[in-house]
Short mmCIF file of C-alpha atoms in Angstrom, two decimals:
data_model
loop_
_atom_site.label_atom_id
_atom_site.label_comp_id
_atom_site.label_asym_id
_atom_site.label_seq_id
_atom_site.Cartn_x
_atom_site.Cartn_y
_atom_site.Cartn_z
CA UNK T 1 112.77 2.79 87.36
CA UNK T 2 116.66 0.55 86.35
CA UNK T 3 118.73 0.99 83.68
CA UNK T 4 119.85 -1.58 80.88
CA UNK T 5 116.10 -1.21 79.30
CA UNK T 6 113.71 -1.64 81.29
CA UNK T 7 111.40 0.71 81.79
CA UNK T 8 111.22 4.34 83.17
CA UNK T 9 107.74 4.79 85.36
CA UNK T 10 108.12 8.64 85.93
CA UNK T 11 108.82 9.42 82.01
CA UNK T 12 110.46 8.49 79.03
CA UNK T 13 112.63 5.72 77.93
CA UNK T 14 114.78 5.37 74.42
CA UNK T 15 114.43 1.91 73.50
CA UNK T 16 115.97 1.07 70.05
CA UNK T 17 113.94 -2.03 69.85
CA UNK T 18 110.82 -0.46 71.13
CA UNK T 19 108.73 0.71 68.40
CA UNK T 20 105.95 1.81 71.67
CA UNK T 21 108.32 4.10 73.96
CA UNK T 22 107.41 7.55 73.63
CA UNK T 23 109.81 9.90 71.90
CA UNK T 24 111.25 12.53 74.36
CA UNK T 25 111.70 15.89 73.21
CA UNK T 26 114.28 19.03 74.57
CA UNK T 27 113.45 22.39 74.28
CA UNK T 28 116.84 24.69 72.99
CA UNK T 29 117.15 28.24 74.70
CA UNK T 30 117.33 31.32 72.52
CA UNK T 31 119.94 34.58 74.11
CA UNK T 32 117.81 34.40 77.86
CA UNK T 33 117.09 37.66 78.63
CA UNK T 34 116.77 39.32 74.70
CA UNK T 35 113.91 37.04 73.85
CA UNK T 36 111.60 40.73 72.93
CA UNK T 37 114.34 41.69 70.64
CA UNK T 38 115.44 38.03 69.05
CA UNK T 39 114.37 39.00 65.48
CA UNK T 40 117.00 41.79 65.90
CA UNK T 41 119.66 40.19 67.46
CA UNK T 42 119.38 37.40 64.89
CA UNK T 43 120.48 39.99 61.87
CA UNK T 44 123.55 40.00 63.01
CA UNK T 45 123.50 36.83 63.36
CA UNK T 46 122.50 36.14 59.59
CA UNK T 47 125.52 38.02 58.92
CA UNK T 48 127.84 35.82 60.43
CA UNK T 49 125.98 33.03 58.63
CA UNK T 50 126.25 34.94 55.38
CA UNK T 51 129.92 36.03 55.67
CA UNK T 52 131.06 31.83 57.35
CA UNK T 53 129.19 30.39 54.28
CA UNK T 54 130.90 32.96 51.80
CA UNK T 55 134.57 32.71 53.04
CA UNK T 56 135.15 29.41 53.81
CA UNK T 57 133.67 27.74 50.87
CA UNK T 58 135.19 30.90 48.84
CA UNK T 59 138.62 29.23 50.60
CA UNK T 60 137.85 25.68 49.87
CA UNK T 61 137.06 26.56 46.02
CA UNK T 62 140.44 28.34 45.85
CA UNK T 63 142.76 25.96 47.05
CA UNK T 64 141.20 23.39 45.43
CA UNK T 65 141.14 25.22 42.35
CA UNK T 66 144.37 26.96 42.87
CA UNK T 67 147.46 24.09 41.35
CA UNK T 68 150.27 26.14 43.57
CA UNK T 69 148.43 25.91 46.39
CA UNK T 70 148.31 22.00 46.67
CA UNK T 71 150.21 22.62 49.14
CA UNK T 72 149.93 21.66 53.31
CA UNK T 73 149.71 24.88 54.79
CA UNK T 74 146.98 25.43 52.47
CA UNK T 75 145.48 21.59 52.57
CA UNK T 76 145.31 21.98 55.73
CA UNK T 77 143.57 25.85 55.94
CA UNK T 78 140.93 23.45 53.38
CA UNK T 79 140.12 21.66 56.41
CA UNK T 80 139.96 23.91 59.15
CA UNK T 81 137.26 26.28 56.26
CA UNK T 82 135.57 22.23 56.13
CA UNK T 83 135.22 22.12 60.02
CA UNK T 84 134.16 25.74 60.52
CA UNK T 85 131.42 25.04 57.66
CA UNK T 86 130.40 22.17 58.78
CA UNK T 87 129.76 23.75 62.20
CA UNK T 88 128.02 26.65 61.42
CA UNK T 89 125.04 24.71 58.98
CA UNK T 90 124.25 23.17 62.86
CA UNK T 91 124.77 25.34 65.14
CA UNK T 92 123.66 28.45 63.14
CA UNK T 93 120.36 27.04 61.48
CA UNK T 94 118.73 26.23 65.36
CA UNK T 95 119.61 29.83 66.78
CA UNK T 96 117.87 31.28 63.59
CA UNK T 97 114.45 29.26 64.20
CA UNK T 98 114.20 30.29 67.55
CA UNK T 99 114.67 34.49 67.31
CA UNK T 100 112.58 33.99 63.10
CA UNK T 101 109.98 31.78 64.66
CA UNK T 102 110.16 30.54 68.17
CA UNK T 103 111.16 27.54 67.18
CA UNK T 104 112.30 26.03 70.20
CA UNK T 105 111.37 22.35 70.19
CA UNK T 106 113.14 19.21 68.83
CA UNK T 107 113.33 15.65 69.31
CA UNK T 108 115.21 13.95 70.99
CA UNK T 109 116.69 11.71 67.86
CA UNK T 110 116.66 15.43 65.57
CA UNK T 111 118.96 16.48 68.91
CA UNK T 112 120.67 13.47 69.03
CA UNK T 113 121.97 13.91 64.94
CA UNK T 114 122.37 17.58 66.03
CA UNK T 115 124.57 16.40 69.25
CA UNK T 116 126.93 14.41 66.60
CA UNK T 117 127.78 16.26 63.84
CA UNK T 118 128.63 19.43 66.50
CA UNK T 119 131.31 17.53 68.50
CA UNK T 120 132.51 15.60 65.21
CA UNK T 121 132.94 19.22 63.79
CA UNK T 122 134.33 20.05 67.00
CA UNK T 123 137.11 17.44 67.29
CA UNK T 124 137.76 17.01 63.91
CA UNK T 125 138.60 21.73 63.84
CA UNK T 126 140.70 20.68 67.61
CA UNK T 127 143.07 17.79 65.15
CA UNK T 128 143.33 20.14 62.04
CA UNK T 129 144.36 22.85 64.03
CA UNK T 130 146.98 20.42 66.01
CA UNK T 131 148.62 19.00 62.38
CA UNK T 132 148.39 22.95 61.18
CA UNK T 133 150.28 23.78 64.68
CA UNK T 134 152.97 20.24 63.45
CA UNK T 135 153.43 22.47 59.62
CA UNK T 136 154.67 25.52 61.45
CA UNK T 137 157.25 23.41 63.04
CA UNK T 138 157.98 21.10 60.56
CA UNK T 139 158.20 25.10 58.70
CA UNK T 140 160.63 26.71 61.03
CA UNK T 141 162.20 24.15 62.69
CA UNK T 142 163.10 21.73 59.68
CA UNK T 143 162.67 24.52 56.44
CA UNK T 144 164.76 22.48 53.74
CA UNK T 145 163.04 19.35 54.05
CA UNK T 146 159.68 20.54 54.72
CA UNK T 147 158.88 18.98 51.11
CA UNK T 148 160.14 16.08 51.66
CA UNK T 149 158.29 15.23 54.54
CA UNK T 150 155.00 16.96 54.29
CA UNK T 151 154.10 15.43 51.03
CA UNK T 152 150.69 15.23 49.75
CA UNK T 153 149.85 11.46 50.34
CA UNK T 154 151.07 12.00 53.81
CA UNK T 155 148.25 15.05 53.94
CA UNK T 156 146.25 12.92 52.98
CA UNK T 157 146.83 10.27 56.08
CA UNK T 158 146.84 12.42 58.39
CA UNK T 159 142.98 13.27 57.09
CA UNK T 160 141.67 10.19 57.10
CA UNK T 161 143.35 9.72 60.94
CA UNK T 162 141.45 12.59 62.11
CA UNK T 163 138.38 11.50 60.05
CA UNK T 164 138.40 8.39 62.38
CA UNK T 165 139.66 9.28 65.30
CA UNK T 166 136.93 11.13 65.38
CA UNK T 167 134.41 8.95 64.28
CA UNK T 168 136.08 6.93 66.67
CA UNK T 169 134.59 8.83 69.58
CA UNK T 170 131.89 10.54 68.32
CA UNK T 171 129.05 7.39 67.43
CA UNK T 172 128.99 6.14 70.88
CA UNK T 173 127.81 8.95 72.54
CA UNK T 174 124.53 8.73 70.22
CA UNK T 175 124.12 4.84 71.35
CA UNK T 176 124.92 5.58 75.25
CA UNK T 177 121.73 8.60 75.19
CA UNK T 178 119.52 6.11 73.69
CA UNK T 179 119.65 3.60 76.75
CA UNK T 180 118.93 7.41 79.92
CA UNK T 181 115.49 8.05 80.71
CA UNK T 182 114.74 11.53 80.78
CA UNK T 183 111.50 12.48 82.68
CA UNK T 184 112.14 15.79 84.14
CA UNK T 185 113.19 18.63 82.92
CA UNK T 186 113.83 19.22 79.31
CA UNK T 187 114.92 23.33 78.96
CA UNK T 188 118.46 22.34 77.27
CA UNK T 189 120.86 25.85 78.08
CA UNK T 190 121.80 26.66 74.80
CA UNK T 191 120.32 27.03 71.30
CA UNK T 192 121.12 23.68 70.10
CA UNK T 193 121.86 20.57 71.72
CA UNK T 194 125.69 19.43 73.25
CA UNK T 195 126.53 16.11 75.76
CA UNK T 196 127.15 17.63 78.58
CA UNK T 197 123.66 19.43 78.08
CA UNK T 198 122.09 16.56 77.64
CA UNK T 199 123.03 14.15 80.11
CA UNK T 200 122.39 16.74 83.22
CA UNK T 201 118.30 16.34 82.36
CA UNK T 202 119.04 12.51 82.24
CA UNK T 203 116.82 10.53 86.06
CA UNK T 204 119.01 7.86 84.93
CA UNK T 205 122.15 6.80 86.06
CA UNK T 206 124.66 9.16 83.81
CA UNK T 207 127.53 7.47 85.22
CA UNK T 208 128.87 5.88 81.72
CA UNK T 209 127.83 8.96 79.93
CA UNK T 210 129.65 11.63 81.80
CA UNK T 211 133.00 8.81 81.94
CA UNK T 212 133.46 8.01 79.16
CA UNK T 213 132.48 11.64 77.47
CA UNK T 214 134.97 13.12 79.56
CA UNK T 215 137.65 10.83 77.91
CA UNK T 216 136.13 11.82 75.65
CA UNK T 217 137.17 14.83 75.69
CA UNK T 218 140.33 14.56 77.03
CA UNK T 219 141.41 12.52 75.03
CA UNK T 220 140.12 15.18 72.19
CA UNK T 221 140.79 18.12 72.44
CA UNK T 222 142.33 18.27 76.05
CA UNK T 223 145.12 15.88 73.96
CA UNK T 224 145.53 18.01 71.30
CA UNK T 225 145.66 21.95 72.62
CA UNK T 226 148.74 19.88 75.39
CA UNK T 227 150.45 18.62 72.41
CA UNK T 228 149.78 22.40 70.18
CA UNK T 229 151.19 24.33 73.25
CA UNK T 230 154.64 22.04 72.95
CA UNK T 231 154.87 22.75 69.35
CA UNK T 232 154.62 26.01 70.08
CA UNK T 233 157.62 25.59 72.70
CA UNK T 234 159.51 24.65 70.34
CA UNK T 235 158.82 26.55 67.42
CA UNK T 236 159.33 28.91 70.41
CA UNK T 237 163.05 27.57 71.12
CA UNK T 238 164.10 27.59 66.82
CA UNK T 239 162.44 31.69 66.60
CA UNK T 240 164.85 32.38 69.90
CA UNK T 241 168.25 30.52 68.25
CA UNK T 242 167.43 32.78 64.43
CA UNK T 243 170.06 35.06 64.96
CA UNK T 244 168.21 38.11 63.45
CA UNK T 245 165.63 40.38 65.16
CA UNK T 246 164.15 40.72 61.10
CA UNK T 247 164.71 37.35 60.43
CA UNK T 248 162.86 36.26 63.95
CA UNK T 249 159.94 38.27 62.94
CA UNK T 250 159.43 36.96 59.91
CA UNK T 251 159.12 33.29 61.34
CA UNK T 252 156.93 34.58 63.97
CA UNK T 253 154.65 35.99 61.74
CA UNK T 254 153.80 32.95 59.72
CA UNK T 255 152.88 32.01 63.19
CA UNK T 256 149.60 34.32 63.53
CA UNK T 257 147.02 33.79 61.90
CA UNK T 258 147.24 29.47 63.75
CA UNK T 259 147.79 31.41 66.84
CA UNK T 260 144.46 33.35 66.74
CA UNK T 261 142.91 30.53 65.39
CA UNK T 262 143.86 28.49 68.33
CA UNK T 263 142.87 31.20 70.47
CA UNK T 264 139.52 31.89 69.25
CA UNK T 265 138.79 27.63 69.31
CA UNK T 266 140.35 26.52 72.70
CA UNK T 267 140.17 29.73 74.91
CA UNK T 268 136.28 29.66 75.21
CA UNK T 269 135.67 26.07 74.18
CA UNK T 270 137.99 24.76 77.98
CA UNK T 271 135.74 27.26 79.84
CA UNK T 272 132.90 26.37 78.99
CA UNK T 273 134.15 22.44 79.46
CA UNK T 274 134.83 23.25 83.31
CA UNK T 275 132.41 25.20 84.31
CA UNK T 276 129.67 21.93 82.52
CA UNK T 277 132.00 19.61 84.80
CA UNK T 278 133.53 21.33 88.15
CA UNK T 279 132.35 24.65 87.94
CA UNK T 280 129.15 26.21 90.38
CA UNK T 281 126.01 26.52 88.92
CA UNK T 282 126.24 30.45 86.99
CA UNK T 283 123.53 32.10 85.14
CA UNK T 284 122.01 30.46 82.10
CA UNK T 285 123.25 33.46 79.96
CA UNK T 286 127.07 32.35 81.19
CA UNK T 287 127.08 29.48 79.61
CA UNK T 288 125.07 30.75 76.22
CA UNK T 289 127.96 33.50 76.32
CA UNK T 290 130.97 30.75 75.83
CA UNK T 291 128.93 28.40 73.71
CA UNK T 292 128.14 31.26 71.27
CA UNK T 293 131.68 32.40 71.19
CA UNK T 294 133.15 28.61 70.51
CA UNK T 295 130.66 27.44 68.58
CA UNK T 296 129.73 30.26 66.08
CA UNK T 297 132.16 33.12 66.40
CA UNK T 298 136.19 30.56 64.36
CA UNK T 299 133.91 30.54 61.56
CA UNK T 300 133.17 33.71 61.12
CA UNK T 301 137.02 35.03 62.17
CA UNK T 302 138.83 32.28 60.10
CA UNK T 303 138.33 33.64 56.72
CA UNK T 304 138.55 36.82 57.93
CA UNK T 305 142.54 36.46 59.51
CA UNK T 306 143.51 33.44 57.06
CA UNK T 307 142.92 35.38 54.16
CA UNK T 308 143.84 39.17 55.23
CA UNK T 309 146.67 37.63 57.22
CA UNK T 310 147.65 35.20 53.83
CA UNK T 311 149.29 37.01 50.80
CA UNK T 312 149.09 33.88 48.47
CA UNK T 313 145.64 33.51 49.67
CA UNK T 314 144.25 36.96 49.19
CA UNK T 315 146.26 36.82 45.40
CA UNK T 316 144.68 34.15 44.42
CA UNK T 317 140.84 34.39 46.21
CA UNK T 318 141.17 38.52 44.37
CA UNK T 319 142.28 36.96 41.49
CA UNK T 320 139.47 33.69 41.65
CA UNK T 321 136.49 36.30 41.23
CA UNK T 322 137.69 38.86 39.85
CA UNK T 323 139.43 37.77 36.86
CA UNK T 324 139.18 39.02 33.57
CA UNK T 325 136.43 37.61 31.78
CA UNK T 326 137.27 36.23 27.92
CA UNK T 327 136.63 39.83 24.91
CA UNK T 328 136.35 41.97 28.49
CA UNK T 329 137.77 44.95 26.99
CA UNK T 330 141.45 46.36 26.60
CA UNK T 331 140.93 49.65 27.28
CA UNK T 332 142.47 51.78 30.94
CA UNK T 333 140.74 55.02 31.69
CA UNK T 334 142.76 57.70 32.90
CA UNK T 335 141.92 60.27 35.73
#
């Protein structure tokens, strides 16, 4: 067996130019040790999916409809909700198929497609969180220039740059995977397909895949995380220079929702990435738990946090869903 388009004698080769090659399949994993109660576990996961769909869709709809929310902070929030929604649609359904039907098998094409969209929305969300950190920095450190610096056209260009950056690093990943042979175990560690997990199953040389995968992580989420930390150093410096204690608290309070998004998104991702590449081989439930925290928790919690902590979003959402219908009675009942 050799690389670069030759035949794999001991397994399956993904050759885009061959119609006779056998397409390998992968088995995704549920929650190890809890297979007997998967039906019961599916109940909270279904509720989480419902909250994610309703919460993020509602935020995007309200921001789209309300002209007063067409401001940088809320436009970035709409992007965050879109990435959370996309991430959920490519993770939750696969898990629920396992819980409900024990349907674990995925063809390589399906697996690579899922992997592409999961990592695409993951990178997109990372970049949006960085853009939101920049938004908070400008709002706190340069409030008088906020409107002139972050215009709608600037926001649109930032969104386009985020999209182009994400696609430029994610498109090569599934292409590079198709040159690999898979001839040993085909059982993945997670309930969905992730790039580091897939290349561990290859029996051909994965050096190029590993190096490029590491480059993608460091040049996107790794760089984003460092720039977010730098932004908060500058924000903290500005906040500490505010004379009044009340002013400092008010300025810091505007960052609480964003800080929660940073912590929820980056903490499990960093731990999972380090363990996959450099850590010792740990029980599978450790990887599954961290992956679930990274991919499933932020889409559920982010809309809740932003609705609770952002008065404008909360008020507009209540108005959007409970607005008075034409002809509705004006009678007020006093008890």
